[in-house]
Amino acid sequence: MSDNVVNEMLDREWTSTYTCHEFACEAWQKITGECLESRLTAFLNGHGSFEKLSEPISPCITHFQLNDRSSTHVGLFFEGQILHLHLRNGQYVPLEDVMLHFKEVSFYR
């Protein structure tokens, strides 16, 4: 099942109405069966809560930040890699690759 979910998500494209937020919510629902949209929206706006993890567990929300002035980016840690929406398409890449490009990487559940 996990290969099917990942492969299905890789063809998604970033648009003005479909960003990393919608991508993460869609992937989470496919993986867990849970709707994450309102909870993630509240969290990203400083109102919701997730448990911050010291290490990633599969699946969990991954929050990325380039610097203090940049917008946030979200994806999922899933089966040892990061599933997220890049500007061109969905990507499923090793965590180490993503950590090279972001100042802060946090994990939540």
Coordinates of N, CA and C in Angstrom, one line a residue:
M1 N 0.8 -1.2 0.0 CA 0.0 0.0 0.0 C 0.9 1.3 0.0
S2 N 1.9 1.3 0.8 CA 2.7 2.5 0.9 C 3.3 3.0 -0.4
D3 N 3.8 2.0 -1.2 CA 4.3 2.4 -2.6 C 3.2 3.0 -3.4
N4 N 2.0 2.5 -3.3 CA 0.9 3.1 -4.1 C 0.6 4.5 -3.7
V5 N 0.6 4.8 -2.4 CA 0.3 6.1 -1.9 C 1.4 7.1 -2.3
V6 N 2.6 6.7 -2.1 CA 3.7 7.6 -2.5 C 3.7 7.8 -4.0
N7 N 3.6 6.8 -4.8 CA 3.6 7.0 -6.3 C 2.4 7.9 -6.7
E8 N 1.3 7.7 -6.1 CA 0.1 8.6 -6.4 C 0.3 10.0 -6.1
M9 N 1.1 10.3 -5.0 CA 1.3 11.7 -4.6 C 2.4 12.4 -5.4
L10 N 3.2 11.6 -6.1 CA 4.3 12.3 -6.8 C 3.9 13.1 -8.0
D11 N 2.7 12.8 -8.5 CA 2.3 13.6 -9.7 C 1.6 14.9 -9.4
R12 N 1.5 15.2 -8.1 CA 0.8 16.5 -7.7 C 1.7 17.7 -8.0
E13 N 1.0 18.8 -8.4 CA 1.8 20.0 -8.7 C 1.3 21.2 -7.9
W14 N 2.3 22.0 -7.5 CA 2.0 23.2 -6.8 C 1.2 24.2 -7.6
T15 N 0.1 24.7 -7.1 CA -0.6 25.8 -7.7 C -1.0 26.8 -6.6
S16 N -1.7 27.8 -7.0 CA -2.1 28.9 -6.1 C -3.1 28.3 -5.1
T17 N -3.8 27.2 -5.4 CA -4.8 26.6 -4.5 C -4.4 25.3 -4.0
Y18 N -3.3 24.8 -4.4 CA -2.8 23.5 -3.9 C -1.3 23.6 -3.6
T19 N -1.1 23.8 -2.3 CA 0.3 24.0 -1.8 C 0.7 22.8 -0.9
C20 N 1.9 23.0 -0.3 CA 2.4 21.9 0.6 C 1.4 21.6 1.7
H21 N 0.6 22.5 2.1 CA -0.4 22.3 3.2 C -1.4 21.3 2.7
E22 N -2.0 21.6 1.5 CA -3.0 20.6 1.0 C -2.4 19.3 0.7
F23 N -1.2 19.3 0.2 CA -0.5 18.1 -0.2 C -0.3 17.2 1.1
A24 N 0.2 17.8 2.2 CA 0.4 17.1 3.4 C -0.9 16.5 4.0
C25 N -2.0 17.3 3.9 CA -3.3 16.8 4.3 C -3.8 15.7 3.5
E26 N -3.7 15.8 2.2 CA -4.1 14.7 1.3 C -3.3 13.4 1.6
A27 N -2.0 13.6 1.7 CA -1.1 12.4 1.9 C -1.5 11.8 3.3
W28 N -1.7 12.6 4.3 CA -2.0 12.1 5.6 C -3.3 11.3 5.6
Q29 N -4.3 11.8 4.9 CA -5.6 11.1 4.8 C -5.4 9.8 4.1
K30 N -4.6 9.7 3.1 CA -4.4 8.5 2.3 C -3.7 7.5 3.2
I31 N -2.7 7.9 4.0 CA -1.9 7.0 4.8 C -2.7 6.6 6.1
T32 N -3.3 7.5 6.7 CA -3.9 7.2 8.0 C -5.4 7.0 8.0
G33 N -6.1 7.6 7.0 CA -7.5 7.6 7.0 C -8.1 8.8 7.8
E34 N -7.3 9.6 8.4 CA -7.7 10.8 9.2 C -7.6 12.1 8.4
C35 N -8.7 12.9 8.6 CA -8.6 14.3 8.0 C -7.8 15.2 8.9
L36 N -6.8 15.8 8.4 CA -5.9 16.6 9.1 C -6.1 18.1 8.9
E37 N -6.9 18.5 7.9 CA -6.9 19.9 7.4 C -7.2 20.9 8.5
S38 N -8.2 20.8 9.3 CA -8.5 21.9 10.2 C -7.5 21.9 11.4
R39 N -7.0 20.7 11.8 CA -6.0 20.7 12.8 C -4.7 21.3 12.4
L40 N -4.3 21.0 11.1 CA -3.0 21.5 10.6 C -3.1 23.0 10.4
T41 N -4.3 23.5 9.9 CA -4.5 24.9 9.7 C -4.4 25.6 11.0
A42 N -5.0 25.2 12.0 CA -5.0 25.8 13.3 C -3.5 25.8 13.8
F43 N -2.8 24.7 13.7 CA -1.4 24.6 14.2 C -0.5 25.6 13.5
L44 N -0.6 25.7 12.1 CA 0.2 26.6 11.4 C -0.1 28.1 11.6
N45 N -1.3 28.3 12.2 CA -1.7 29.7 12.5 C -1.5 30.0 14.0
G46 N -0.8 29.0 14.7 CA -0.5 29.2 16.1 C -1.5 28.9 17.1
H47 N -2.6 28.2 16.7 CA -3.7 28.0 17.6 C -3.9 26.5 18.0
G48 N -3.4 25.6 17.2 CA -3.6 24.2 17.4 C -2.4 23.6 18.1
S49 N -2.5 22.3 18.4 CA -1.4 21.7 19.1 C -1.1 20.3 18.5
F50 N 0.1 20.0 18.4 CA 0.6 18.7 18.0 C 1.7 18.4 19.1
E51 N 2.0 17.1 19.3 CA 3.1 16.7 20.1 C 4.4 16.8 19.3
K52 N 5.3 17.6 19.8 CA 6.6 17.7 19.2 C 7.4 16.5 19.5
L53 N 8.0 15.9 18.5 CA 8.8 14.7 18.6 C 10.2 15.0 18.6
S54 N 11.0 14.2 19.4 CA 12.5 14.4 19.4 C 13.1 13.7 18.2
E55 N 12.4 12.7 17.7 CA 12.8 12.0 16.5 C 11.6 11.7 15.6
P56 N 11.7 11.6 14.3 CA 10.6 11.3 13.5 C 10.1 9.9 13.7
I57 N 8.8 9.7 13.6 CA 8.2 8.4 13.6 C 7.2 8.4 12.4
S58 N 7.1 7.2 11.8 CA 6.2 7.1 10.6 C 4.8 6.8 10.9
P59 N 3.9 7.5 10.4 CA 4.0 8.8 9.8 C 3.9 10.0 10.8
C60 N 4.5 11.1 10.5 CA 4.4 12.3 11.3 C 4.5 13.5 10.4
I61 N 4.0 14.6 10.9 CA 4.1 15.9 10.2 C 5.5 16.4 10.3
T62 N 6.1 16.9 9.2 CA 7.4 17.6 9.3 C 7.2 19.0 8.9
H63 N 7.8 19.9 9.7 CA 7.7 21.3 9.6 C 9.1 21.8 9.2
F64 N 9.2 22.6 8.2 CA 10.5 23.1 7.7 C 10.5 24.6 7.7
Q65 N 11.7 25.2 8.0 CA 11.8 26.6 7.9 C 13.2 27.0 7.4
L66 N 13.3 27.8 6.4 CA 14.6 28.3 5.9 C 15.2 29.3 6.8
N67 N 14.5 30.3 7.3 CA 15.0 31.3 8.2 C 13.8 31.9 8.9
D68 N 14.1 32.8 9.8 CA 13.1 33.4 10.6 C 12.0 34.2 9.8
R69 N 12.4 34.7 8.7 CA 11.5 35.5 7.8 C 10.7 34.7 6.8
S70 N 11.1 33.5 6.6 CA 10.5 32.7 5.5 C 9.2 32.1 5.9
S71 N 8.4 31.8 4.9 CA 7.1 31.1 5.2 C 7.5 29.6 5.6
T72 N 6.5 29.0 6.2 CA 6.8 27.6 6.6 C 6.5 26.6 5.5
H73 N 7.0 25.5 5.6 CA 6.8 24.4 4.6 C 6.5 23.1 5.4
V74 N 5.5 22.4 5.0 CA 5.2 21.1 5.7 C 5.2 19.9 4.7
G75 N 5.4 18.8 5.3 CA 5.4 17.5 4.6 C 5.2 16.4 5.6
L76 N 5.5 15.2 5.2 CA 5.3 14.1 6.0 C 6.6 13.3 6.1
F77 N 6.9 12.8 7.2 CA 8.0 11.8 7.4 C 7.2 10.5 7.3
F78 N 7.6 9.6 6.3 CA 6.8 8.4 6.0 C 7.8 7.3 5.6
E79 N 7.8 6.3 6.4 CA 8.7 5.1 6.1 C 10.1 5.5 5.8
G80 N 10.7 6.4 6.6 CA 12.1 6.7 6.5 C 12.5 7.8 5.6
Q81 N 11.5 8.4 4.9 CA 11.8 9.5 4.0 C 10.8 10.6 4.1
I82 N 11.0 11.7 3.4 CA 10.1 12.9 3.5 C 9.3 12.9 2.2
L83 N 8.0 13.0 2.4 CA 7.0 13.1 1.3 C 6.5 14.5 1.4
H84 N 6.8 15.3 0.4 CA 6.4 16.8 0.4 C 6.3 17.3 -1.0
L85 N 5.6 18.4 -1.1 CA 5.4 19.1 -2.4 C 6.4 20.1 -2.7
H86 N 7.2 19.8 -3.7 CA 8.3 20.8 -4.2 C 7.6 21.7 -5.2
L87 N 8.2 22.7 -5.6 CA 7.6 23.6 -6.5 C 7.2 23.0 -7.8
R88 N 7.9 21.9 -8.2 CA 7.6 21.3 -9.5 C 6.6 20.1 -9.3
N89 N 6.8 19.3 -8.3 CA 6.0 18.1 -8.1 C 6.2 17.5 -6.7
G90 N 5.4 16.5 -6.4 CA 5.6 15.8 -5.2 C 7.0 15.1 -5.2
Q91 N 7.6 15.0 -4.0 CA 8.9 14.4 -3.9 C 8.9 13.4 -2.7
Y92 N 9.6 12.4 -2.8 CA 9.8 11.4 -1.7 C 11.3 11.2 -1.6
V93 N 12.0 11.9 -0.7 CA 13.4 12.0 -0.6 C 13.9 11.7 0.8
P94 N 15.2 11.3 0.9 CA 15.8 11.0 2.2 C 15.7 12.3 3.1
L95 N 15.5 12.1 4.4 CA 15.5 13.2 5.3 C 16.8 14.0 5.2
E96 N 17.9 13.4 5.1 CA 19.2 14.1 5.0 C 19.2 15.1 3.9
D97 N 18.6 14.8 2.7 CA 18.6 15.7 1.6 C 17.8 17.0 2.0
V98 N 16.7 16.8 2.6 CA 15.8 17.9 3.0 C 16.5 18.8 4.1
M99 N 17.2 18.1 5.0 CA 17.8 18.9 6.1 C 19.0 19.7 5.6
L100 N 19.5 19.5 4.5 CA 20.6 20.3 3.9 C 20.1 21.7 3.5
H101 N 18.8 21.8 3.2 CA 18.3 23.0 2.6 C 17.5 23.9 3.6
F102 N 17.2 23.4 4.8 CA 16.4 24.1 5.7 C 17.2 24.3 7.0
K103 N 17.0 25.5 7.7 CA 17.6 25.8 8.9 C 17.0 25.0 10.0
E104 N 15.7 24.8 10.0 CA 15.0 24.1 11.1 C 14.1 23.0 10.5
V105 N 14.2 21.8 11.0 CA 13.3 20.7 10.7 C 12.7 20.1 11.9
S106 N 11.4 20.2 12.1 CA 10.8 19.7 13.3 C 9.7 18.6 12.9
F107 N 9.5 17.7 13.9 CA 8.5 16.6 13.7 C 7.4 16.7 14.7
Y108 N 6.2 16.4 14.3 CA 5.0 16.5 15.1 C 4.0 15.3 14.8
R109 N 3.3 15.0 15.9 CA 2.2 14.0 15.7 C 1.0 14.4 16.5

